[in-house]
């Protein structure tokens, strides 16, 4: 890493960081006076302290990685659209922290944390997409993306646990990245080897989907056991992935070891070929059950439809038709990711407004697993019998 003293972009870096600090200050002042107007100075001050703590941490993170950032490429785009989008995500995470250690807000305000986290999850996709498309990737963008993903997951997870939408045992998901980083730092401090992590499709897939389901768990109507079921399906593989990654970076596990590669290939083929087939077969039973029961006159309107909804019979029919159509699409193996996401949102809404029934549990589990692993072979309009290749470098 080269010395950054006299670096041509050093002044731009410090100026941009100072502007970021000024924006943070203005948001704190505006938020304090806005809350004080409707509540009291104490409430506004407590909100400002929580948000300021996260903002200071973010600024220190950027400043602490100055040498790494300035040793990267595309420094002329240091404050380009992609990085500004990432920094906007950081501001939203800080504002989200203002809801910590307070009772769950009611009314429309109760949906604000979910809306904030949903927006920053969408922006997480946009900043990376724009950086790749415009060829403006920077080391700062890479660092911010990783750090804000972890920080957002931690804060949103604490909120979800605080509001009793998940048991406290799942806090491990929020702290796992920081424990992992501390372990690497400790090994480096002691002069022990730290090996690079090989690329992993599932690592990024699980982290991204964890953000998505946390946005749903922040809904004020979310509650166990529906949240517990979904988090088990995502959280357990995440934990196993961290354990596997630690074995890799510590050298206890060799990526090119034949036994490890064989086990990985077995799991890959099971997850990408045979498991999706079993799941799609189970969805056939769910679709048949729904088709036989959802459109009966005795099932209209659905008991979970709120009383204030106009034309509840029509809403029930439309919901059942969309739900059944999504199941058919998933069974066919086409448009798996978007269909699974929409089905999860619809099924989650129904479960949170009523209860988790066996068919709902099966549909949620199936949609989650199909989103993670894909549709597998024997898809409609795909080459028969379908082929899934194994990537020996991925995991």
Short mmCIF file of C-alpha atoms in Angstrom, two decimals:
data_model
loop_
_atom_site.label_atom_id
_atom_site.label_comp_id
_atom_site.label_asym_id
_atom_site.label_seq_id
_atom_site.Cartn_x
_atom_site.Cartn_y
_atom_site.Cartn_z
CA UNK A 1 0.00 0.00 0.00
CA UNK A 2 1.57 3.24 -1.04
CA UNK A 3 1.94 6.29 1.21
CA UNK A 4 -0.91 8.76 0.71
CA UNK A 5 1.03 11.85 1.80
CA UNK A 6 0.77 14.33 -1.04
CA UNK A 7 -1.67 12.08 -2.83
CA UNK A 8 -3.44 14.08 -5.59
CA UNK A 9 -6.89 12.95 -4.34
CA UNK A 10 -6.15 13.43 -0.65
CA UNK A 11 -7.67 16.92 -0.60
CA UNK A 12 -10.78 15.66 -2.40
CA UNK A 13 -11.09 12.83 0.13
CA UNK A 14 -10.87 15.12 3.14
CA UNK A 15 -13.16 17.74 1.62
CA UNK A 16 -15.79 15.14 0.82
CA UNK A 17 -15.55 13.65 4.30
CA UNK A 18 -15.98 17.11 5.82
CA UNK A 19 -19.09 17.70 3.70
CA UNK A 20 -20.44 14.34 4.82
CA UNK A 21 -19.88 15.35 8.45
CA UNK A 22 -21.69 18.65 7.84
CA UNK A 23 -24.67 16.82 6.30
CA UNK A 24 -24.76 14.53 9.33
CA UNK A 25 -24.83 17.55 11.63
CA UNK A 26 -27.65 19.23 9.70
CA UNK A 27 -29.74 16.03 9.83
CA UNK A 28 -29.17 15.77 13.58
CA UNK A 29 -30.23 19.37 14.16
CA UNK A 30 -33.30 19.06 11.92
CA UNK A 31 -34.34 15.77 13.52
CA UNK A 32 -33.87 17.13 17.04
CA UNK A 33 -36.07 20.17 16.46
CA UNK A 34 -38.69 18.15 14.58
CA UNK A 35 -39.02 15.65 17.44
CA UNK A 36 -38.93 18.41 20.04
CA UNK A 37 -41.83 20.10 18.29
CA UNK A 38 -44.10 17.08 18.73
CA UNK A 39 -42.59 15.52 21.87
CA UNK A 40 -40.07 17.09 24.26
CA UNK A 41 -36.36 18.07 24.30
CA UNK A 42 -35.40 14.91 26.19
CA UNK A 43 -36.87 12.65 23.51
CA UNK A 44 -35.22 14.67 20.76
CA UNK A 45 -31.88 14.64 22.54
CA UNK A 46 -31.97 10.87 23.08
CA UNK A 47 -32.81 10.34 19.40
CA UNK A 48 -29.93 12.61 18.37
CA UNK A 49 -27.45 10.76 20.60
CA UNK A 50 -28.31 7.37 19.09
CA UNK A 51 -28.19 8.64 15.52
CA UNK A 52 -25.00 10.63 16.17
CA UNK A 53 -23.25 7.54 17.56
CA UNK A 54 -23.83 5.67 14.30
CA UNK A 55 -22.87 8.68 12.19
CA UNK A 56 -19.60 9.12 14.10
CA UNK A 57 -18.84 5.43 13.69
CA UNK A 58 -19.40 5.70 9.94
CA UNK A 59 -17.16 8.76 9.63
CA UNK A 60 -14.41 7.07 11.65
CA UNK A 61 -14.72 4.01 9.43
CA UNK A 62 -14.16 6.11 6.30
CA UNK A 63 -11.26 8.06 7.86
CA UNK A 64 -9.72 4.90 9.31
CA UNK A 65 -9.62 3.32 5.85
CA UNK A 66 -8.17 6.41 4.15
CA UNK A 67 -4.99 4.70 2.96
CA UNK A 68 -6.89 1.72 1.57
CA UNK A 69 -9.37 3.98 -0.19
CA UNK A 70 -6.71 6.21 -1.75
CA UNK A 71 -4.68 3.23 -2.92
CA UNK A 72 -7.55 2.04 -5.12
CA UNK A 73 -8.54 2.82 -8.69
CA UNK A 74 -11.09 5.22 -10.23
CA UNK A 75 -10.38 7.88 -7.61
CA UNK A 76 -11.85 10.51 -9.91
CA UNK A 77 -15.19 8.83 -9.08
CA UNK A 78 -14.59 8.83 -5.33
CA UNK A 79 -17.67 11.01 -4.84
CA UNK A 80 -19.57 9.71 -7.84
CA UNK A 81 -23.19 8.56 -7.95
CA UNK A 82 -22.46 4.99 -6.82
CA UNK A 83 -20.58 6.04 -3.69
CA UNK A 84 -23.03 8.84 -2.91
CA UNK A 85 -25.81 6.25 -3.03
CA UNK A 86 -23.86 4.09 -0.59
CA UNK A 87 -23.38 7.06 1.71
CA UNK A 88 -27.12 7.77 1.54
CA UNK A 89 -27.66 4.20 2.73
CA UNK A 90 -25.42 5.01 5.67
CA UNK A 91 -27.57 8.01 6.60
CA UNK A 92 -30.70 5.85 6.50
CA UNK A 93 -29.05 3.27 8.75
CA UNK A 94 -28.20 6.03 11.23
CA UNK A 95 -31.79 7.29 11.22
CA UNK A 96 -32.98 3.71 11.71
CA UNK A 97 -30.83 3.57 14.85
CA UNK A 98 -32.98 6.35 16.30
CA UNK A 99 -35.73 3.75 16.88
CA UNK A 100 -33.48 1.62 19.11
CA UNK A 101 -34.36 1.08 22.78
CA UNK A 102 -37.78 2.66 22.49
CA UNK A 103 -41.28 1.12 22.39
CA UNK A 104 -42.48 0.05 18.95
CA UNK A 105 -44.03 3.10 17.23
CA UNK A 106 -47.71 2.91 16.41
CA UNK A 107 -49.82 4.04 13.47
CA UNK A 108 -48.18 5.08 10.22
CA UNK A 109 -44.92 5.81 12.05
CA UNK A 110 -44.71 2.12 12.85
CA UNK A 111 -44.10 1.38 9.16
CA UNK A 112 -41.23 3.90 8.85
CA UNK A 113 -38.42 1.53 9.97
CA UNK A 114 -39.56 -1.09 7.45
CA UNK A 115 -39.79 1.54 4.71
CA UNK A 116 -36.31 2.88 5.52
CA UNK A 117 -34.71 -0.53 5.53
CA UNK A 118 -36.53 -1.60 2.37
CA UNK A 119 -35.26 1.52 0.58
CA UNK A 120 -31.66 1.04 1.66
CA UNK A 121 -31.85 -2.63 0.60
CA UNK A 122 -33.01 -1.51 -2.86
CA UNK A 123 -30.23 1.10 -3.00
CA UNK A 124 -27.77 -1.65 -2.08
CA UNK A 125 -28.57 -3.25 -5.43
CA UNK A 126 -28.54 0.06 -7.30
CA UNK A 127 -25.13 1.36 -6.16
CA UNK A 128 -23.36 -1.85 -7.14
CA UNK A 129 -25.23 -2.07 -10.44
CA UNK A 130 -24.42 1.52 -11.36
CA UNK A 131 -20.76 1.19 -10.38
CA UNK A 132 -20.36 -1.87 -12.60
CA UNK A 133 -22.31 -0.43 -15.52
CA UNK A 134 -20.47 2.91 -15.48
CA UNK A 135 -17.12 1.28 -14.64
CA UNK A 136 -16.74 3.52 -11.56
CA UNK A 137 -15.97 0.85 -8.93
CA UNK A 138 -13.77 2.16 -6.12
CA UNK A 139 -12.24 0.70 -2.97
CA UNK A 140 -14.38 3.06 -0.92
CA UNK A 141 -17.54 1.75 -2.55
CA UNK A 142 -16.49 -1.83 -1.86
CA UNK A 143 -15.71 -1.06 1.79
CA UNK A 144 -18.90 0.93 2.33
CA UNK A 145 -21.00 -1.80 0.75
CA UNK A 146 -19.64 -4.48 3.07
CA UNK A 147 -19.74 -2.32 6.19
CA UNK A 148 -23.21 -0.87 5.64
CA UNK A 149 -24.65 -4.30 4.87
CA UNK A 150 -23.35 -5.59 8.21
CA UNK A 151 -24.28 -2.48 10.18
CA UNK A 152 -27.78 -2.34 8.70
CA UNK A 153 -28.38 -6.01 9.48
CA UNK A 154 -27.18 -5.53 13.07
CA UNK A 155 -29.36 -2.48 13.80
CA UNK A 156 -32.46 -3.84 12.10
CA UNK A 157 -32.01 -7.20 13.83
CA UNK A 158 -31.78 -5.52 17.24
CA UNK A 159 -35.03 -3.69 16.44
CA UNK A 160 -36.74 -6.93 15.36
CA UNK A 161 -35.64 -8.66 18.58
CA UNK A 162 -36.51 -5.62 20.69
CA UNK A 163 -40.06 -5.67 19.30
CA UNK A 164 -40.27 -9.44 19.97
CA UNK A 165 -40.60 -10.35 16.31
CA UNK A 166 -37.68 -12.79 16.78
CA UNK A 167 -36.07 -14.50 19.81
CA UNK A 168 -32.88 -12.93 21.16
CA UNK A 169 -30.88 -16.03 20.15
CA UNK A 170 -30.81 -14.72 16.58
CA UNK A 171 -28.59 -11.80 17.59
CA UNK A 172 -25.69 -13.97 16.42
CA UNK A 173 -26.60 -13.05 12.84
CA UNK A 174 -25.99 -9.38 13.58
CA UNK A 175 -22.67 -9.79 15.39
CA UNK A 176 -21.22 -12.66 13.33
CA UNK A 177 -19.48 -10.38 10.83
CA UNK A 178 -17.87 -8.31 13.58
CA UNK A 179 -16.73 -11.40 15.50
CA UNK A 180 -15.32 -12.76 12.24
CA UNK A 181 -13.44 -9.50 11.55
CA UNK A 182 -12.14 -9.38 15.15
CA UNK A 183 -10.84 -12.92 14.79
CA UNK A 184 -8.96 -12.01 11.61
CA UNK A 185 -7.51 -8.91 13.31
CA UNK A 186 -6.40 -11.02 16.28
CA UNK A 187 -4.66 -13.54 14.02
CA UNK A 188 -2.90 -10.71 12.16
CA UNK A 189 -1.84 -9.12 15.47
CA UNK A 190 -0.32 -12.41 16.60
CA UNK A 191 1.48 -12.86 13.28
CA UNK A 192 -0.61 -15.84 12.22
CA UNK A 193 -1.51 -16.41 8.59
CA UNK A 194 -4.82 -15.13 7.23
CA UNK A 195 -5.80 -16.80 3.98
CA UNK A 196 -8.05 -15.18 1.33
CA UNK A 197 -11.64 -16.33 1.02
CA UNK A 198 -12.58 -17.98 -2.27
CA UNK A 199 -15.61 -16.48 -4.07
CA UNK A 200 -19.00 -17.81 -2.99
CA UNK A 201 -22.34 -17.50 -4.74
CA UNK A 202 -24.28 -18.55 -1.64
CA UNK A 203 -22.46 -16.17 0.72
CA UNK A 204 -23.67 -13.08 -1.13
CA UNK A 205 -27.08 -14.61 -1.88
CA UNK A 206 -27.77 -15.34 1.79
CA UNK A 207 -26.59 -11.91 2.96
CA UNK A 208 -28.76 -10.13 0.41
CA UNK A 209 -31.82 -12.19 1.24
CA UNK A 210 -31.21 -11.68 4.95
CA UNK A 211 -31.65 -7.96 4.32
CA UNK A 212 -34.87 -8.62 2.42
CA UNK A 213 -36.55 -10.70 5.11
CA UNK A 214 -35.45 -8.27 7.83
CA UNK A 215 -37.33 -5.54 5.96
CA UNK A 216 -40.44 -7.74 6.24
CA UNK A 217 -39.74 -8.56 9.89
CA UNK A 218 -39.77 -4.81 10.60
CA UNK A 219 -43.42 -4.65 9.57
CA UNK A 220 -45.39 -3.71 12.70
CA UNK A 221 -47.73 -6.66 12.06
CA UNK A 222 -44.89 -9.23 11.89
CA UNK A 223 -44.77 -11.85 14.63
CA UNK A 224 -43.60 -15.40 15.37
CA UNK A 225 -43.83 -18.22 14.45
CA UNK A 226 -43.83 -17.01 10.83
CA UNK A 227 -40.72 -14.86 11.39
CA UNK A 228 -39.02 -17.68 13.28
CA UNK A 229 -39.55 -20.16 10.45
CA UNK A 230 -38.17 -17.83 7.78
CA UNK A 231 -35.16 -16.83 9.88
CA UNK A 232 -34.25 -20.44 10.61
CA UNK A 233 -34.14 -21.18 6.88
CA UNK A 234 -31.84 -18.21 6.25
CA UNK A 235 -30.01 -17.84 9.56
CA UNK A 236 -28.76 -21.40 10.03
CA UNK A 237 -26.99 -21.52 6.61
CA UNK A 238 -25.55 -18.06 7.37
CA UNK A 239 -24.05 -19.32 10.63
CA UNK A 240 -22.67 -22.46 8.96
CA UNK A 241 -21.22 -20.25 6.23
CA UNK A 242 -19.36 -18.10 8.78
CA UNK A 243 -17.96 -21.22 10.42
CA UNK A 244 -16.86 -22.57 7.04
CA UNK A 245 -15.30 -19.20 6.12
CA UNK A 246 -13.39 -19.07 9.40
CA UNK A 247 -11.93 -22.50 8.74
CA UNK A 248 -10.85 -21.25 5.31
CA UNK A 249 -9.23 -17.97 6.43
CA UNK A 250 -7.49 -19.67 9.36
CA UNK A 251 -6.04 -22.39 7.13
CA UNK A 252 -7.82 -25.23 8.93
CA UNK A 253 -9.63 -25.96 5.67
CA UNK A 254 -7.89 -25.96 2.31
CA UNK A 255 -10.09 -24.84 -0.62
CA UNK A 256 -8.34 -27.24 -3.00
CA UNK A 257 -8.48 -30.22 -0.64
CA UNK A 258 -10.06 -33.10 -2.59
CA UNK A 259 -12.25 -34.22 0.32
CA UNK A 260 -13.60 -30.69 0.85
CA UNK A 261 -14.24 -30.24 -2.87
CA UNK A 262 -16.07 -33.55 -3.00
CA UNK A 263 -18.33 -32.61 -0.06
CA UNK A 264 -18.95 -29.21 -1.59
CA UNK A 265 -19.88 -30.76 -4.91
CA UNK A 266 -22.33 -33.14 -3.23
CA UNK A 267 -24.06 -30.29 -1.41
CA UNK A 268 -24.05 -28.16 -4.53
CA UNK A 269 -25.70 -30.83 -6.65
CA UNK A 270 -28.24 -31.61 -3.93
CA UNK A 271 -29.12 -27.94 -3.50
CA UNK A 272 -29.15 -26.97 -7.16
CA UNK A 273 -30.63 -30.12 -8.71
CA UNK A 274 -32.58 -32.50 -6.49
CA UNK A 275 -33.86 -30.25 -3.69
CA UNK A 276 -35.63 -27.83 -6.09
CA UNK A 277 -37.35 -30.78 -7.78
CA UNK A 278 -38.68 -32.03 -4.43
CA UNK A 279 -39.84 -28.53 -3.52
CA UNK A 280 -41.61 -27.97 -6.82
CA UNK A 281 -43.32 -31.33 -6.38
CA UNK A 282 -44.56 -30.26 -2.94
CA UNK A 283 -45.89 -27.03 -4.45
CA UNK A 284 -48.03 -29.10 -6.82
CA UNK A 285 -49.87 -30.42 -3.75
CA UNK A 286 -50.21 -26.88 -2.39
CA UNK A 287 -51.61 -25.64 -5.70
CA UNK A 288 -54.15 -28.47 -5.87
CA UNK A 289 -55.26 -27.83 -2.28
CA UNK A 290 -55.62 -24.13 -2.97
CA UNK A 291 -57.51 -24.66 -6.20
CA UNK A 292 -59.99 -26.98 -4.46
CA UNK A 293 -60.64 -24.80 -1.42
CA UNK A 294 -59.79 -21.12 -2.03
CA UNK A 295 -62.63 -20.39 -4.46
CA UNK A 296 -65.47 -22.02 -2.58
CA UNK A 297 -68.33 -19.79 -1.54
CA UNK A 298 -67.82 -20.79 2.09
CA UNK A 299 -64.25 -19.44 1.94
CA UNK A 300 -65.39 -15.95 0.92
CA UNK A 301 -64.38 -13.57 2.29
CA UNK A 302 -61.20 -14.83 3.97
CA UNK A 303 -61.31 -14.35 7.73
CA UNK A 304 -57.92 -12.61 7.74
CA UNK A 305 -59.01 -9.77 5.44
CA UNK A 306 -59.35 -6.62 7.62
CA UNK A 307 -62.91 -5.35 8.04
CA UNK A 308 -62.03 -1.94 6.63
CA UNK A 309 -61.05 -3.40 3.22
CA UNK A 310 -63.76 -2.67 0.61
CA UNK A 311 -65.26 -5.63 -1.29
CA UNK A 312 -63.55 -8.30 0.83
CA UNK A 313 -64.98 -11.12 -1.33
CA UNK A 314 -63.38 -9.66 -4.46
CA UNK A 315 -60.09 -9.06 -2.63
CA UNK A 316 -60.11 -12.67 -1.43
CA UNK A 317 -60.66 -13.95 -4.98
CA UNK A 318 -57.92 -11.73 -6.41
CA UNK A 319 -55.50 -12.78 -3.67
CA UNK A 320 -56.24 -16.47 -4.24
CA UNK A 321 -55.87 -16.10 -8.02
CA UNK A 322 -52.52 -14.31 -7.76
CA UNK A 323 -51.27 -16.77 -5.14
CA UNK A 324 -52.26 -19.75 -7.29
CA UNK A 325 -50.70 -18.20 -10.41
CA UNK A 326 -47.40 -17.67 -8.59
CA UNK A 327 -47.40 -21.28 -7.43
CA UNK A 328 -47.92 -22.45 -11.02
CA UNK A 329 -45.03 -20.26 -12.21
CA UNK A 330 -42.73 -21.68 -9.51
CA UNK A 331 -43.78 -25.24 -10.34
CA UNK A 332 -42.94 -24.56 -14.00
CA UNK A 333 -39.48 -23.33 -12.95
CA UNK A 334 -39.73 -19.97 -14.69
CA UNK A 335 -39.16 -16.47 -13.23
CA UNK A 336 -38.26 -18.15 -9.96
CA UNK A 337 -36.66 -15.26 -8.06
CA UNK A 338 -39.31 -12.55 -8.65
CA UNK A 339 -42.17 -15.05 -8.27
CA UNK A 340 -40.76 -16.37 -4.99
CA UNK A 341 -40.30 -12.84 -3.62
CA UNK A 342 -43.85 -11.74 -4.47
CA UNK A 343 -45.29 -14.97 -3.08
CA UNK A 344 -43.33 -14.51 0.16
CA UNK A 345 -44.71 -10.99 0.58
CA UNK A 346 -48.30 -12.11 -0.05
CA UNK A 347 -48.01 -15.18 2.14
CA UNK A 348 -46.27 -13.21 4.87
CA UNK A 349 -49.07 -10.65 4.87
CA UNK A 350 -51.68 -13.40 5.23
CA UNK A 351 -49.77 -15.18 8.01
CA UNK A 352 -49.11 -12.00 9.98
CA UNK A 353 -52.79 -11.03 9.79
CA UNK A 354 -53.95 -14.49 10.86
CA UNK A 355 -51.70 -17.38 11.88
CA UNK A 356 -49.08 -19.76 10.53
CA UNK A 357 -50.91 -22.83 9.20
CA UNK A 358 -49.20 -25.97 7.78
CA UNK A 359 -49.83 -25.02 4.13
CA UNK A 360 -48.52 -21.50 4.77
CA UNK A 361 -45.39 -22.88 6.44
CA UNK A 362 -44.78 -25.17 3.48
CA UNK A 363 -45.27 -22.41 0.92
CA UNK A 364 -42.99 -19.96 2.78
CA UNK A 365 -40.28 -22.61 3.17
CA UNK A 366 -40.54 -23.62 -0.49
CA UNK A 367 -40.41 -20.05 -1.80
CA UNK A 368 -37.38 -19.23 0.38
CA UNK A 369 -35.47 -22.31 -0.73
CA UNK A 370 -36.31 -21.86 -4.41
CA UNK A 371 -35.13 -18.26 -4.24
CA UNK A 372 -31.84 -19.37 -2.69
CA UNK A 373 -31.10 -22.45 -4.80
CA UNK A 374 -32.98 -21.78 -8.02
CA UNK A 375 -35.58 -23.92 -9.83
CA UNK A 376 -33.32 -26.85 -10.67
CA UNK A 377 -33.65 -28.97 -13.84
CA UNK A 378 -36.74 -29.93 -15.85
CA UNK A 379 -37.94 -26.37 -16.22
CA UNK A 380 -40.64 -25.38 -18.66
CA UNK A 381 -39.15 -24.50 -22.07
CA UNK A 382 -35.66 -25.39 -20.86
CA UNK A 383 -33.45 -28.05 -22.49
CA UNK A 384 -34.50 -31.51 -21.29
CA UNK A 385 -33.39 -32.89 -18.82
CA UNK A 386 -31.76 -29.69 -17.63
CA UNK A 387 -28.18 -29.29 -16.55
CA UNK A 388 -26.57 -27.62 -13.56
CA UNK A 389 -22.83 -27.14 -13.75
CA UNK A 390 -20.60 -27.22 -10.72
CA UNK A 391 -18.24 -24.32 -10.24
CA UNK A 392 -15.17 -25.69 -8.46
CA UNK A 393 -14.00 -22.20 -7.54
CA UNK A 394 -17.30 -21.08 -6.07
CA UNK A 395 -19.10 -22.31 -2.99
#
